[in-house]
């Protein structure tokens, strides 16, 4: 026989999957969650609260990474902060939202670095390299906003309200990093920035936006 905590873990994962943009997957998960709750006399009140997950990053603060993190949290209704000691980005929110946020953020950071390595000459200065990456991040912000509106599986007002709730909850526990706006700065090499913006259209967002692929929250 499974103990109650094991049952609760299964229900939490099913409830997280019930918010999947895949309608069939979402309905199946919700049905299984309701069956388990009824069988073990559990209610939604037994599953309140948020989870957190970290994505490793550099100890040095890099603005373009924060731009990507801000774009991701807006899309998936999560809240993040940067751990000053480790450099990691920590995302808070409901389980599926945190799962999607961390997957998307990690993917985008790697994609930007790969693109910079491929498209920037080896002897380019650091300012040029960082400006290029910032340009890529700026364009990805716009594309993610556009695709989020097109997908529309959650109402924008609901997303904004959920972000406020999570931000208030997290803010009472940790010191949140200051958000970096998506804007050009006087320090940027504008030639590199514009090239990065143009090249960013070569990064695919479709699989990450839809939650496709084989990776899932395990154990259900």
Protein backbone atom coordinates (compact mmCIF):
# COMPACT_ATOMS: atom_id res chain seq x y z
CA UNK A 1 0.00 0.00 0.00
CA UNK A 2 1.24 3.49 -0.84
CA UNK A 3 1.49 5.92 2.06
CA UNK A 4 -0.44 9.20 2.01
CA UNK A 5 2.56 11.36 1.10
CA UNK A 6 3.28 9.19 -1.94
CA UNK A 7 -0.34 9.60 -3.04
CA UNK A 8 -0.13 13.35 -2.55
CA UNK A 9 3.01 13.54 -4.70
CA UNK A 10 1.23 11.67 -7.49
CA UNK A 11 -1.77 14.00 -7.27
CA UNK A 12 0.44 17.12 -7.33
CA UNK A 13 2.12 15.97 -10.53
CA UNK A 14 -1.21 15.13 -12.12
CA UNK A 15 -2.62 18.54 -11.18
CA UNK A 16 0.45 20.18 -12.71
CA UNK A 17 -0.02 18.21 -15.93
CA UNK A 18 -3.70 19.15 -15.97
CA UNK A 19 -2.58 22.64 -17.07
CA UNK A 20 -0.79 21.28 -20.13
CA UNK A 21 -1.60 23.03 -23.44
CA UNK A 22 -2.22 19.51 -24.79
CA UNK A 23 -5.98 19.21 -24.17
CA UNK A 24 -6.08 15.41 -24.17
CA UNK A 25 -3.15 15.15 -21.75
CA UNK A 26 -4.65 17.82 -19.49
CA UNK A 27 -8.08 16.15 -19.27
CA UNK A 28 -6.58 12.73 -18.63
CA UNK A 29 -4.36 14.06 -15.84
CA UNK A 30 -7.23 15.97 -14.21
CA UNK A 31 -9.47 12.89 -14.31
CA UNK A 32 -6.81 10.72 -12.65
CA UNK A 33 -6.12 13.40 -10.02
CA UNK A 34 -9.82 13.66 -9.14
CA UNK A 35 -10.12 9.90 -8.87
CA UNK A 36 -7.17 9.68 -6.49
CA UNK A 37 -8.43 12.58 -4.36
CA UNK A 38 -11.89 11.01 -4.08
CA UNK A 39 -10.45 7.59 -3.23
CA UNK A 40 -8.24 8.98 -0.46
CA UNK A 41 -10.62 11.75 0.70
CA UNK A 42 -8.29 14.57 -0.29
CA UNK A 43 -9.27 18.10 -1.35
CA UNK A 44 -7.53 20.89 -3.31
CA UNK A 45 -6.66 22.53 0.00
CA UNK A 46 -4.23 19.66 0.61
CA UNK A 47 -2.17 20.72 -2.44
CA UNK A 48 -1.64 24.45 -2.04
CA UNK A 49 1.81 26.03 -2.23
CA UNK A 50 4.57 26.51 -4.76
CA UNK A 51 7.74 24.76 -5.84
CA UNK A 52 11.11 26.12 -6.88
CA UNK A 53 13.84 25.00 -9.26
CA UNK A 54 17.27 26.41 -10.09
CA UNK A 55 19.12 26.77 -13.37
CA UNK A 56 22.91 27.12 -13.12
CA UNK A 57 24.49 30.25 -14.53
CA UNK A 58 27.68 32.28 -14.26
CA UNK A 59 28.68 33.98 -11.01
CA UNK A 60 29.07 37.24 -12.91
CA UNK A 61 25.72 38.96 -13.49
CA UNK A 62 24.97 39.11 -17.22
CA UNK A 63 22.10 41.33 -18.33
CA UNK A 64 21.05 39.37 -21.40
CA UNK A 65 20.42 36.27 -19.30
CA UNK A 66 18.19 38.31 -17.00
CA UNK A 67 16.28 39.62 -20.02
CA UNK A 68 15.57 36.01 -21.02
CA UNK A 69 14.57 35.05 -17.48
CA UNK A 70 12.15 37.98 -17.30
CA UNK A 71 10.60 37.02 -20.64
CA UNK A 72 10.19 33.41 -19.52
CA UNK A 73 8.54 34.30 -16.20
CA UNK A 74 6.07 36.59 -17.98
CA UNK A 75 5.12 33.74 -20.29
CA UNK A 76 4.66 31.01 -17.70
CA UNK A 77 3.43 32.98 -14.67
CA UNK A 78 6.45 32.28 -12.49
CA UNK A 79 8.74 34.49 -10.45
CA UNK A 80 12.52 34.29 -10.41
CA UNK A 81 15.51 35.70 -8.59
CA UNK A 82 19.22 35.40 -9.14
CA UNK A 83 21.21 33.83 -6.31
CA UNK A 84 24.13 36.22 -5.84
CA UNK A 85 26.28 33.54 -4.20
CA UNK A 86 26.03 30.92 -6.94
CA UNK A 87 24.77 32.93 -9.92
CA UNK A 88 21.91 30.46 -10.41
CA UNK A 89 18.47 31.62 -11.54
CA UNK A 90 15.77 30.29 -9.21
CA UNK A 91 12.19 30.05 -10.53
CA UNK A 92 9.17 29.84 -8.21
CA UNK A 93 5.58 28.95 -9.05
CA UNK A 94 3.25 26.05 -9.64
CA UNK A 95 4.94 22.81 -10.66
CA UNK A 96 4.22 22.69 -14.38
CA UNK A 97 4.90 26.43 -14.76
CA UNK A 98 8.28 26.09 -13.05
CA UNK A 99 9.09 23.02 -15.14
CA UNK A 100 8.34 24.88 -18.39
CA UNK A 101 10.15 28.04 -17.23
CA UNK A 102 13.38 26.28 -16.36
CA UNK A 103 13.32 24.14 -19.51
CA UNK A 104 12.78 27.19 -21.72
CA UNK A 105 15.35 29.35 -19.93
CA UNK A 106 18.08 26.70 -20.02
CA UNK A 107 17.37 26.00 -23.70
CA UNK A 108 17.49 29.67 -24.68
CA UNK A 109 20.74 30.40 -22.82
CA UNK A 110 22.44 27.47 -24.59
CA UNK A 111 20.97 28.50 -27.94
CA UNK A 112 22.24 32.08 -27.59
CA UNK A 113 25.73 30.91 -26.62
CA UNK A 114 25.86 28.46 -29.54
CA UNK A 115 24.74 31.15 -31.96
CA UNK A 116 27.33 33.61 -30.66
CA UNK A 117 30.09 31.01 -30.95
CA UNK A 118 29.08 30.23 -34.51
CA UNK A 119 28.54 33.82 -35.76
CA UNK A 120 31.19 35.91 -33.98
CA UNK A 121 34.82 35.87 -35.05
CA UNK A 122 37.32 34.56 -32.54
CA UNK A 123 39.16 37.84 -31.93
CA UNK A 124 36.01 39.94 -31.28
CA UNK A 125 36.06 42.04 -28.10
CA UNK A 126 33.89 41.22 -25.09
CA UNK A 127 31.71 44.29 -25.63
CA UNK A 128 30.86 43.10 -29.15
CA UNK A 129 30.14 39.55 -27.93
CA UNK A 130 27.85 40.69 -25.13
CA UNK A 131 26.08 43.23 -27.35
CA UNK A 132 25.40 40.49 -29.90
CA UNK A 133 23.92 38.24 -27.21
CA UNK A 134 21.86 41.14 -25.87
CA UNK A 135 20.45 41.72 -29.35
CA UNK A 136 19.50 38.05 -29.64
CA UNK A 137 17.83 38.17 -26.20
CA UNK A 138 15.91 41.32 -27.13
CA UNK A 139 14.46 39.73 -30.23
CA UNK A 140 13.65 36.50 -28.39
CA UNK A 141 11.72 38.59 -25.83
CA UNK A 142 9.56 39.94 -28.66
CA UNK A 143 9.08 36.54 -30.30
CA UNK A 144 8.11 34.88 -27.03
CA UNK A 145 5.58 37.62 -26.37
CA UNK A 146 4.11 37.18 -29.86
CA UNK A 147 3.93 33.40 -29.61
CA UNK A 148 2.49 33.55 -26.11
CA UNK A 149 -0.38 35.68 -27.37
CA UNK A 150 -0.95 33.33 -30.30
CA UNK A 151 -0.97 30.20 -28.13
CA UNK A 152 -3.30 31.87 -25.65
CA UNK A 153 -3.87 28.78 -23.49
CA UNK A 154 -4.06 31.04 -20.43
CA UNK A 155 -5.72 34.43 -20.20
CA UNK A 156 -3.20 37.35 -19.98
CA UNK A 157 -5.05 38.83 -17.01
CA UNK A 158 -4.87 35.48 -15.21
CA UNK A 159 -1.13 35.25 -15.91
CA UNK A 160 -0.51 38.76 -14.58
CA UNK A 161 -2.50 38.09 -11.41
CA UNK A 162 -0.74 34.78 -10.81
CA UNK A 163 2.68 36.45 -11.22
CA UNK A 164 1.69 39.07 -8.65
CA UNK A 165 0.58 36.40 -6.19
CA UNK A 166 3.80 34.41 -6.58
CA UNK A 167 5.97 37.54 -6.46
CA UNK A 168 4.34 38.62 -3.18
CA UNK A 169 4.77 35.12 -1.76
CA UNK A 170 8.42 34.85 -2.78
CA UNK A 171 9.19 38.43 -1.78
CA UNK A 172 8.38 37.57 1.81
CA UNK A 173 11.08 34.90 1.82
CA UNK A 174 13.98 35.98 -0.40
CA UNK A 175 15.48 39.19 -1.77
CA UNK A 176 14.45 39.33 -5.41
CA UNK A 177 16.86 40.61 -8.03
CA UNK A 178 15.99 43.84 -9.83
CA UNK A 179 14.44 43.12 -13.21
CA UNK A 180 16.44 44.26 -16.22
CA UNK A 181 14.18 45.89 -18.83
CA UNK A 182 14.38 44.87 -22.47
CA UNK A 183 16.08 47.96 -23.81
CA UNK A 184 19.24 49.07 -25.56
CA UNK A 185 21.89 50.67 -23.38
CA UNK A 186 24.56 53.22 -24.14
CA UNK A 187 27.21 50.58 -23.52
CA UNK A 188 26.02 48.37 -26.37
CA UNK A 189 27.79 48.00 -29.70
CA UNK A 190 24.77 48.73 -31.88
CA UNK A 191 26.15 46.94 -34.94
CA UNK A 192 26.50 43.75 -32.91
CA UNK A 193 23.10 44.30 -31.28
CA UNK A 194 21.29 44.62 -34.62
CA UNK A 195 23.07 41.57 -35.99
CA UNK A 196 21.98 39.60 -32.93
CA UNK A 197 18.38 40.73 -33.35
CA UNK A 198 18.42 39.54 -36.96
CA UNK A 199 20.06 36.19 -36.18
CA UNK A 200 17.60 35.46 -33.32
CA UNK A 201 14.92 34.49 -35.81
CA UNK A 202 16.96 31.35 -36.47
CA UNK A 203 16.25 30.00 -32.96
CA UNK A 204 13.25 27.64 -32.82
CA UNK A 205 10.69 28.20 -30.07
CA UNK A 206 7.93 25.85 -31.23
CA UNK A 207 8.86 22.72 -29.25
CA UNK A 208 9.58 24.63 -26.06
CA UNK A 209 6.42 26.73 -26.35
CA UNK A 210 4.16 23.73 -26.85
CA UNK A 211 5.79 21.56 -24.21
CA UNK A 212 6.42 18.91 -26.84
CA UNK A 213 9.15 16.34 -26.90
CA UNK A 214 9.64 13.44 -24.53
CA UNK A 215 10.60 15.22 -21.30
CA UNK A 216 7.85 15.28 -18.69
CA UNK A 217 7.41 15.65 -14.97
CA UNK A 218 8.31 12.12 -13.95
CA UNK A 219 6.59 9.61 -11.77
CA UNK A 220 2.92 9.91 -12.85
